[in-house]
Amino acid sequence: ACMKLIQAHGAKKENCLVCDTGGVIYVGRPKGMNAFKESLATTSVTEDTTLEQACANADVLIGVSSAGAFTEACLKALAPNPVIFAMANPEPEIRPELAKQYRPDCIIATGRSDYPNQINNVMIFPFIFRGALDCRASQITEEMKMAAAKALAGIAKQPVPDSVKAAMSSRDWNFGPDYIIPTPFDPRLIRVLPSAVVKAAAECGVAKRPVQDAEKYGEECATLVGAPAV
């Protein structure tokens, strides 16, 4: 799902390498393949390649695997100013303090709330389903997921509500390396994301009861949890 969304946003398939415990998944790999892996297989690699080798000059490294999977060699092989998402929970593929030790120039996010840049499905899925149910969408499309992702990214560049700052007063809330994504506690999510989802559902033709005014709908969603419309 992650790779499909990344490629839908414009990343070239030949530049995207997916790894499993056997290394890079490539077309013609003789071991450990199945139909799902075949759909993700690359033609850019034609022989067995390790994760560390795949990291050479990569701009982005995303882990949804296991604790400690990202080694010092992996990080030092990355291109300048790399973006690292270490999503394994509760222990990520690499802890942020260690990643910064190896690569001071990196931007890193994890699934943990005790580090900056927490990435958690709670900041997306409830709002995708809220929008999908309210417009009676017949399915959840890639367009709807992309709309939610873009809406989430847009919020990150806006001033953070005082309620969030008060709850986490020790954090730096200026958009930058330590704040690239809103916190799951941001009250704007319920207003902005479902609105983007219902609009996308209508545009791609899956909304059985299209929402006529997406902005007004978003304001109505905000009142469901007492979120301030700011």
Coordinates of C-alpha atoms in Angstrom, one line a residue:
A1 CA 0.0 0.0 0.0
C2 CA 2.8 2.4 0.9
M3 CA 4.6 1.8 -2.4
K4 CA 1.5 2.1 -4.5
L5 CA 0.7 5.5 -3.0
I6 CA 4.3 6.6 -3.5
Q7 CA 4.3 5.6 -7.1
A8 CA 0.8 7.1 -7.6
H9 CA 2.2 10.4 -6.4
G10 CA 4.9 10.3 -9.2
A11 CA 7.8 8.2 -8.0
K12 CA 9.2 6.2 -10.9
K13 CA 8.9 2.5 -10.4
E14 CA 12.4 1.9 -11.6
N15 CA 13.6 4.1 -8.7
C16 CA 11.6 2.2 -6.0
L17 CA 13.2 -0.9 -4.5
V18 CA 11.2 -3.1 -2.1
C19 CA 13.0 -5.5 0.2
D20 CA 12.0 -8.5 2.2
T21 CA 14.2 -10.8 4.4
G22 CA 15.8 -12.1 1.2
G23 CA 16.9 -8.6 0.0
V24 CA 15.6 -6.6 -3.0
I25 CA 12.5 -8.1 -4.7
Y26 CA 13.4 -8.2 -8.4
V27 CA 11.9 -9.7 -11.5
G28 CA 13.2 -13.2 -11.9
R29 CA 14.4 -13.7 -8.3
P30 CA 14.3 -17.5 -7.8
K31 CA 13.5 -17.7 -4.1
G32 CA 10.8 -16.4 -1.8
M33 CA 8.5 -14.9 -4.5
N34 CA 4.7 -14.9 -4.8
A35 CA 2.1 -13.0 -6.8
F36 CA 2.0 -10.1 -4.5
K37 CA 5.8 -9.7 -4.5
E38 CA 5.9 -10.1 -8.3
S39 CA 3.7 -6.9 -8.5
L40 CA 6.4 -5.0 -6.6
A41 CA 9.4 -6.5 -8.3
T42 CA 11.9 -4.2 -9.9
T43 CA 13.7 -4.5 -13.2
S44 CA 16.4 -2.1 -12.0
V45 CA 18.1 -5.0 -10.1
T46 CA 18.9 -8.3 -11.8
E47 CA 20.7 -10.2 -9.1
D48 CA 20.5 -10.8 -5.3
T49 CA 21.0 -7.4 -3.6
T50 CA 21.0 -6.7 0.2
L51 CA 19.2 -3.9 1.9
E52 CA 22.5 -2.2 2.6
Q53 CA 23.4 -2.3 -1.1
A54 CA 20.0 -1.0 -2.0
C55 CA 20.5 2.0 0.3
A56 CA 23.3 3.3 -1.9
N57 CA 22.5 6.9 -2.8
A58 CA 18.8 6.5 -1.9
D59 CA 17.0 9.6 -0.9
V60 CA 14.2 7.9 1.1
L61 CA 14.3 4.9 3.3
I62 CA 11.0 3.5 4.7
G63 CA 10.8 0.6 7.1
V64 CA 7.7 -1.3 8.0
S65 CA 9.6 -4.4 9.2
S66 CA 11.3 -5.1 12.5
A67 CA 13.5 -3.5 15.2
G68 CA 17.0 -2.8 14.3
A69 CA 16.7 -3.5 10.6
F70 CA 18.4 -0.3 9.6
T71 CA 22.1 -0.6 10.2
E72 CA 24.9 2.0 10.4
A73 CA 26.0 0.8 6.9
C74 CA 22.4 1.4 5.6
L75 CA 22.3 5.0 6.8
K76 CA 25.8 5.9 5.8
A77 CA 25.1 4.7 2.2
L78 CA 22.1 7.0 1.8
A79 CA 22.2 10.2 -0.3
P80 CA 22.7 13.6 1.4
N81 CA 19.8 14.8 3.5
P82 CA 17.9 11.5 3.5
V83 CA 14.3 11.0 4.7
I84 CA 13.9 8.0 7.0
F85 CA 10.6 6.5 8.1
A86 CA 11.3 3.8 10.7
M87 CA 7.8 2.5 11.4
A88 CA 8.3 -0.7 13.4
N89 CA 6.6 -0.6 16.8
P90 CA 7.3 -0.5 19.6
E91 CA 10.9 -0.5 18.7
P92 CA 11.7 1.1 15.3
E93 CA 14.2 -0.1 12.7
I94 CA 16.5 2.5 14.1
R95 CA 16.0 5.0 16.9
P96 CA 16.1 8.7 16.0
E97 CA 19.1 9.5 18.3
L98 CA 21.1 6.7 16.7
A99 CA 20.1 7.8 13.2
K100 CA 21.1 11.3 13.9
Q101 CA 24.5 10.0 15.2
Y102 CA 25.1 8.2 11.9
R103 CA 23.5 10.9 9.7
P104 CA 23.1 14.3 11.3
D105 CA 21.6 15.5 8.0
C106 CA 18.7 13.1 8.1
I107 CA 15.0 13.8 8.7
I108 CA 13.5 10.8 10.6
A109 CA 10.0 9.8 11.7
T110 CA 8.8 6.8 13.7
G111 CA 5.6 5.4 14.9
R112 CA 6.3 6.4 18.5
S113 CA 4.7 9.3 20.3
D114 CA 7.8 10.0 22.5
Y115 CA 9.7 11.2 19.5
P116 CA 9.0 14.1 17.0
N117 CA 7.4 13.2 13.7
Q118 CA 5.1 10.4 14.9
I119 CA 3.5 8.6 12.0
N120 CA 0.4 6.6 13.1
N121 CA -2.6 5.3 11.2
V122 CA -4.8 7.0 13.7
M123 CA -4.2 10.3 12.0
I124 CA -5.6 9.1 8.7
F125 CA -7.9 6.0 8.8
P126 CA -10.6 7.4 11.1
F127 CA -11.0 10.4 8.8
I128 CA -10.9 8.4 5.6
F129 CA -13.7 6.2 6.9
R130 CA -15.6 9.2 8.2
G131 CA -15.7 10.7 4.8
A132 CA -16.3 7.5 3.0
L133 CA -19.3 6.6 5.1
D134 CA -20.8 10.1 5.0
C135 CA -20.8 10.2 1.2
R136 CA -21.7 6.5 1.0
A137 CA -18.7 5.8 -1.1
S138 CA -18.9 2.4 -2.8
Q139 CA -15.2 1.9 -2.3
I140 CA -12.1 3.6 -1.0
T141 CA -10.0 4.6 -3.9
E142 CA -6.4 5.5 -4.4
E143 CA -7.6 9.0 -5.1
M144 CA -9.3 9.3 -1.8
K145 CA -6.2 8.1 0.1
M146 CA -4.0 10.5 -1.9
A147 CA -6.4 13.4 -1.1
A148 CA -6.1 12.5 2.6
A149 CA -2.3 12.3 2.4
K150 CA -2.1 15.7 0.7
A151 CA -4.5 17.3 3.1
L152 CA -2.4 16.0 6.0
A153 CA 0.8 17.4 4.4
G154 CA -0.8 20.7 3.9
I155 CA -1.7 21.1 7.6
A156 CA 1.9 20.6 8.6
K157 CA 2.9 23.9 7.0
Q158 CA 0.3 25.9 8.8
P159 CA 0.5 27.4 12.3
V160 CA -0.1 24.8 15.0
P161 CA -3.1 25.3 17.3
D162 CA -2.4 26.5 20.8
S163 CA -4.1 23.3 22.2
V164 CA -1.4 21.2 20.6
K165 CA 1.4 23.4 21.8
A166 CA 0.1 23.3 25.3
A167 CA -0.2 19.5 25.3
M168 CA 3.4 19.1 24.1
S169 CA 5.1 22.2 25.1
S170 CA 8.7 20.8 24.8
R171 CA 8.3 20.2 21.0
D172 CA 9.4 22.5 18.2
W173 CA 6.3 23.2 16.2
N174 CA 7.9 25.1 13.3
F175 CA 7.8 23.2 10.0
G176 CA 11.2 21.6 9.6
P177 CA 13.2 18.5 10.3
D178 CA 11.6 17.9 13.7
Y179 CA 8.0 18.7 12.5
I180 CA 7.1 17.4 9.1
I181 CA 3.7 15.9 10.0
P182 CA 0.9 16.9 12.3
T183 CA 0.5 15.1 15.6
P184 CA -2.5 12.7 15.9
F185 CA -3.8 15.0 18.6
D186 CA -4.2 17.9 16.2
P187 CA -7.9 19.1 16.2
R188 CA -7.7 20.2 12.6
L189 CA -7.6 16.6 11.3
I190 CA -11.3 15.9 11.8
R191 CA -12.1 19.1 9.9
V192 CA -9.7 19.0 7.0
L193 CA -9.2 15.3 6.1
P194 CA -12.8 14.0 5.8
S195 CA -13.6 17.1 3.7
A196 CA -10.7 16.2 1.3
V197 CA -11.9 12.6 1.2
V198 CA -15.6 13.3 0.2
K199 CA -14.4 15.7 -2.4
A200 CA -12.1 13.1 -4.0
A201 CA -14.9 10.5 -3.8
A202 CA -17.2 12.7 -5.7
E203 CA -14.6 13.5 -8.3
C204 CA -13.8 9.9 -9.0
G205 CA -17.4 8.9 -9.1
V206 CA -17.7 6.5 -6.1
A207 CA -19.8 8.8 -3.9
K208 CA -23.4 7.5 -3.8
R209 CA -24.4 10.6 -1.8
P210 CA -22.0 13.3 -2.9
V211 CA -21.4 16.1 -0.4
Q212 CA -22.2 19.4 -2.1
D213 CA -20.2 21.7 0.1
A214 CA -17.0 20.0 1.3
E215 CA -15.9 23.0 3.3
K216 CA -19.2 23.3 5.3
Y217 CA -19.1 19.5 5.8
G218 CA -15.6 19.8 7.3
E219 CA -16.9 22.4 9.8
E220 CA -19.7 20.1 10.7
C221 CA -17.3 17.2 11.3
A222 CA -15.3 19.4 13.6
T223 CA -18.3 19.9 15.9
L224 CA -18.6 16.1 16.3
V225 CA -15.7 16.1 18.7
G226 CA -15.7 19.7 19.8
A227 CA -12.7 20.5 17.7
P228 CA -12.1 24.3 17.3
A229 CA -12.5 25.5 13.7
V230 CA -9.1 27.2 13.6

